XYZ file of C-alpha atoms in Angstrom:
300
model
C 138.547 19.771 26.682
C 141.793 20.211 28.604
C 142.102 19.172 32.252
C 143.251 21.055 35.333
C 143.821 19.892 38.890
C 142.005 21.832 41.606
C 143.357 21.207 45.120
C 144.581 22.505 48.465
C 148.182 22.085 49.580
C 150.310 22.374 52.683
C 154.073 22.721 52.373
C 156.479 22.540 55.314
C 160.006 23.880 54.989
C 162.905 21.915 56.452
C 164.303 25.070 58.054
C 160.977 25.990 59.668
C 157.724 27.578 58.588
C 155.435 26.688 55.729
C 152.775 27.845 53.275
C 149.249 26.757 52.403
C 147.125 27.093 49.320
C 143.375 26.666 48.900
C 141.502 26.080 45.658
C 144.778 26.126 43.712
C 144.498 25.259 40.015
C 147.196 23.861 37.785
C 147.289 22.733 34.152
C 147.948 19.009 33.747
C 149.035 17.262 30.525
C 146.668 14.261 30.748
C 143.434 13.181 32.414
C 144.850 12.698 35.928
C 147.923 13.267 38.069
C 149.160 11.627 41.288
C 149.804 13.618 44.443
C 153.593 13.350 44.302
C 153.734 14.649 40.729
C 151.323 17.435 41.626
C 153.444 18.437 44.618
C 156.512 18.491 42.369
C 154.677 20.790 39.951
C 153.835 23.204 42.777
C 157.369 23.236 44.171
C 158.902 23.713 40.737
C 156.346 26.287 39.596
C 156.721 28.387 42.744
C 160.492 27.842 42.837
C 160.358 26.773 46.475
C 163.586 25.842 48.260
C 164.188 23.833 51.432
C 160.907 21.916 51.165
C 160.576 19.261 53.893
C 157.085 17.874 53.354
C 154.332 18.543 50.837
C 150.724 17.481 51.310
C 148.056 17.561 48.588
C 144.479 17.777 49.894
C 140.969 17.741 48.398
C 142.230 17.102 44.876
C 139.762 16.958 42.016
C 140.235 17.027 38.266
C 138.148 19.527 36.314
C 137.622 20.228 32.628
C 138.870 23.729 31.862
C 141.088 25.330 29.200
C 144.735 25.613 30.183
C 145.919 29.052 31.205
C 149.352 28.399 29.717
C 148.346 26.488 26.629
C 150.222 27.057 23.411
C 148.247 29.142 20.942
C 147.622 28.126 17.341
C 149.888 30.978 16.249
C 152.672 29.643 18.487
C 152.318 26.179 17.006
C 152.464 27.594 13.501
C 155.585 29.566 14.383
C 157.272 26.445 15.740
C 156.343 24.468 12.633
C 158.075 26.740 10.117
C 161.033 29.044 9.690
C 159.043 32.135 8.699
C 157.661 34.453 11.390
C 153.954 34.263 12.187
C 152.162 37.617 12.439
C 149.312 38.083 14.928
C 147.164 41.175 14.352
C 146.069 42.552 17.740
C 144.031 45.494 16.421
C 140.362 46.135 15.698
C 139.400 47.396 12.242
C 138.236 51.008 11.927
C 135.071 51.642 9.928
C 132.954 54.709 9.333
C 130.413 55.249 12.109
C 131.876 52.779 14.619
C 131.908 53.781 18.307
C 135.062 53.120 20.329
C 134.284 55.155 23.453
C 130.806 56.362 24.344
C 130.587 60.134 24.119
C 133.345 60.490 21.520
C 132.473 61.033 17.854
C 132.625 58.086 15.487
C 135.043 58.241 12.557
C 133.782 59.415 9.174
C 135.418 57.956 6.063
C 134.421 59.445 2.714
C 135.756 60.376 -0.709
C 137.997 63.358 -1.142
C 138.529 62.376 -4.755
C 136.561 59.447 -6.144
C 137.859 57.141 -8.848
C 135.236 58.430 -11.274
C 136.126 62.071 -10.609
C 139.856 61.349 -10.915
C 139.530 60.137 -14.508
C 139.331 63.719 -15.774
C 142.720 64.494 -14.171
C 144.772 61.618 -15.573
C 145.406 59.834 -18.825
C 143.109 57.248 -20.335
C 142.753 54.155 -18.133
C 144.359 55.830 -15.105
C 142.336 56.558 -11.961
C 142.943 56.986 -8.229
C 140.961 57.016 -5.020
C 141.821 59.559 -2.317
C 139.864 59.216 0.917
C 139.155 61.680 3.677
C 139.122 60.527 7.300
C 137.756 62.542 10.227
C 138.202 61.053 13.686
C 139.449 61.650 17.215
C 142.700 60.061 18.321
C 140.860 57.648 20.635
C 139.512 55.476 17.833
C 139.812 51.709 17.430
C 142.927 50.163 18.967
C 145.040 53.167 19.948
C 148.173 54.141 21.791
C 148.427 56.795 24.513
C 151.686 58.677 25.050
C 152.455 61.142 27.873
C 151.153 64.226 25.994
C 147.670 62.678 26.244
C 147.793 63.250 30.027
C 150.530 65.829 30.578
C 151.085 69.087 28.692
C 154.870 68.712 29.015
C 154.925 65.020 28.100
C 156.286 63.782 24.784
C 153.832 63.584 21.879
C 153.540 61.030 19.072
C 156.408 62.671 17.197
C 158.577 62.412 20.300
C 157.881 58.721 20.882
C 161.087 56.698 20.735
C 160.816 53.659 18.477
C 162.725 51.474 20.933
C 159.651 51.546 23.174
C 157.163 50.369 20.560
C 159.005 48.588 17.738
C 160.305 45.003 17.932
C 159.883 44.973 21.721
C 159.933 41.650 23.616
C 156.476 40.993 25.005
C 154.712 38.944 27.657
C 151.025 38.092 28.025
C 149.561 38.237 31.531
C 146.437 36.102 31.819
C 143.612 37.742 33.785
C 140.896 35.817 31.960
C 138.080 34.623 34.220
C 139.153 36.672 37.257
C 136.292 37.204 39.707
C 137.373 40.784 40.458
C 137.370 43.433 37.728
C 140.317 45.167 39.404
C 143.605 43.591 38.288
C 146.082 44.211 41.098
C 149.876 44.094 41.229
C 149.984 40.451 42.354
C 149.017 39.337 38.831
C 152.346 40.619 37.483
C 154.736 39.282 40.112
C 155.329 35.866 38.424
C 156.471 37.580 35.205
C 159.698 39.275 34.170
C 158.379 42.724 33.185
C 161.602 44.692 32.881
C 162.330 45.812 29.339
C 159.146 44.233 28.004
C 155.741 45.159 26.670
C 153.201 43.770 29.137
C 149.865 42.787 27.568
C 146.943 42.063 29.892
C 144.556 39.432 28.530
C 141.087 39.863 30.088
C 138.957 38.504 27.245
C 136.820 41.658 27.291
C 137.324 42.108 23.548
C 134.632 39.448 23.022
C 132.114 42.251 23.716
C 133.577 44.605 21.081
C 130.825 46.147 18.952
C 128.095 45.603 21.563
C 126.631 47.727 24.368
C 128.116 45.277 26.863
C 131.600 46.490 25.979
C 131.004 49.856 27.664
C 129.834 48.581 31.052
C 131.768 46.782 33.795
C 135.101 46.307 32.032
C 138.275 44.945 33.737
C 140.987 47.452 34.639
C 144.309 47.817 36.442
C 144.721 49.239 39.929
C 147.038 52.108 40.769
C 149.269 49.661 42.679
C 149.531 47.527 39.550
C 150.597 50.576 37.537
C 153.157 51.508 40.182
C 154.541 47.955 40.205
C 154.875 47.898 36.410
C 156.564 51.307 36.457
C 159.009 50.267 39.171
C 159.802 47.025 37.323
C 160.952 48.942 34.249
C 158.120 47.966 31.891
C 158.421 49.524 28.415
C 154.755 49.526 27.394
C 151.415 48.250 28.761
C 148.438 47.039 26.722
C 144.983 45.701 27.554
C 142.089 44.187 25.579
C 139.523 46.219 27.502
C 137.616 49.496 27.218
C 140.075 51.332 29.438
C 143.124 50.476 31.486
C 141.582 52.558 34.314
C 138.330 52.186 36.201
C 135.963 54.598 34.432
C 133.306 54.537 37.178
C 134.803 57.729 38.611
C 136.671 60.703 37.199
C 140.162 59.734 38.373
C 142.588 57.950 36.050
C 145.459 56.820 38.314
C 146.845 54.163 35.952
C 147.151 56.629 33.074
C 148.670 59.158 35.477
C 151.322 56.775 36.848
C 152.353 55.118 33.596
C 152.334 58.186 31.361
C 154.198 60.244 33.968
C 156.933 57.612 33.706
C 156.935 57.792 29.898
C 155.325 54.364 29.492
C 152.912 54.215 26.512
C 149.514 52.538 26.921
C 147.575 50.578 24.293
C 143.835 50.096 24.811
C 141.131 48.123 22.944
C 143.457 45.332 21.891
C 142.143 41.996 20.620
C 143.217 38.388 19.980
C 145.550 38.250 22.973
C 144.476 34.616 23.404
C 146.525 33.893 20.270
C 149.758 34.908 21.981
C 152.015 32.703 24.119
C 152.990 33.875 27.625
C 156.350 35.082 26.238
C 158.807 34.696 23.342
C 157.169 37.107 20.930
C 157.979 40.600 19.664
C 155.502 43.480 19.691
C 155.225 46.287 17.142
C 153.023 49.328 17.793
C 154.519 52.415 16.112
C 151.952 55.172 15.398
C 152.266 57.997 12.824
C 154.766 60.709 13.762
C 152.222 63.462 14.511
C 153.257 66.646 16.320
C 150.917 67.837 19.064
C 148.899 64.622 19.518
C 148.978 62.256 22.462
C 146.862 59.366 21.207
C 146.297 57.712 17.834
C 145.096 54.410 16.301
C 147.844 51.874 15.760
C 148.100 48.580 13.842
C 149.629 46.752 16.799
C 150.836 43.261 15.997
C 153.111 40.543 17.297
C 155.650 38.342 15.537
C 156.313 34.788 16.655
C 159.162 32.533 15.591
């Protein structure tokens, strides 16, 4: 089990003023860390200038997984020259439920292999399937037409927003509040990137628990991401909005700005905080605003 330091701190600036932190947690490389090294971590991590004095208080070492640990996929990418692919999508199967109240997909034969034998030469057969489903099935992407009648549809989606896009993973795993506010995104460079929010809610996929009490973004978080120039936003949760009411402010803000949304992602724990490329191009369908997508990341 990895170790983290849990502590309070007081920092005084040489030009006046100061800041305090309570219950702060920080990944440490070994089993313990001295106060001076811990203070240096805080100053470096927060990029603080003009520090006069730094005091570490109430320090204790706890066993807890690192929030910035390198994933297995990242280690594999570093070990070889070939890219490592991380599939971030759920599989779609006949009868599965993605969102309560929406019909499950139906997958059946249009032309079975047996029936096809009468149409082709000896030893030649094909399978042609029929799929009936709503766009909101499995891991899917929302584009502005989903929310706005004059927004671009799947056919109007520019590939530079969803193909080979630099990505970052924002860790919201273990947060005590379901609402993920704008402060979570401040430490990250969001401009020109796909921002993926890792909540860990995908562990409930396929169970009744998945539909109740999921994490979501606040409207202020959506506004911050929009104003920072984010290209795309994804989450491994039931919905990027709070579904307790009828309003959908996050969808409204992001899609009004032309920023696609991906919901029901999975395996975000296998991604590093940054240095990966995201791919999430859906079929080029006219008149649709949402559709399943085989979203995946490449690591080198």
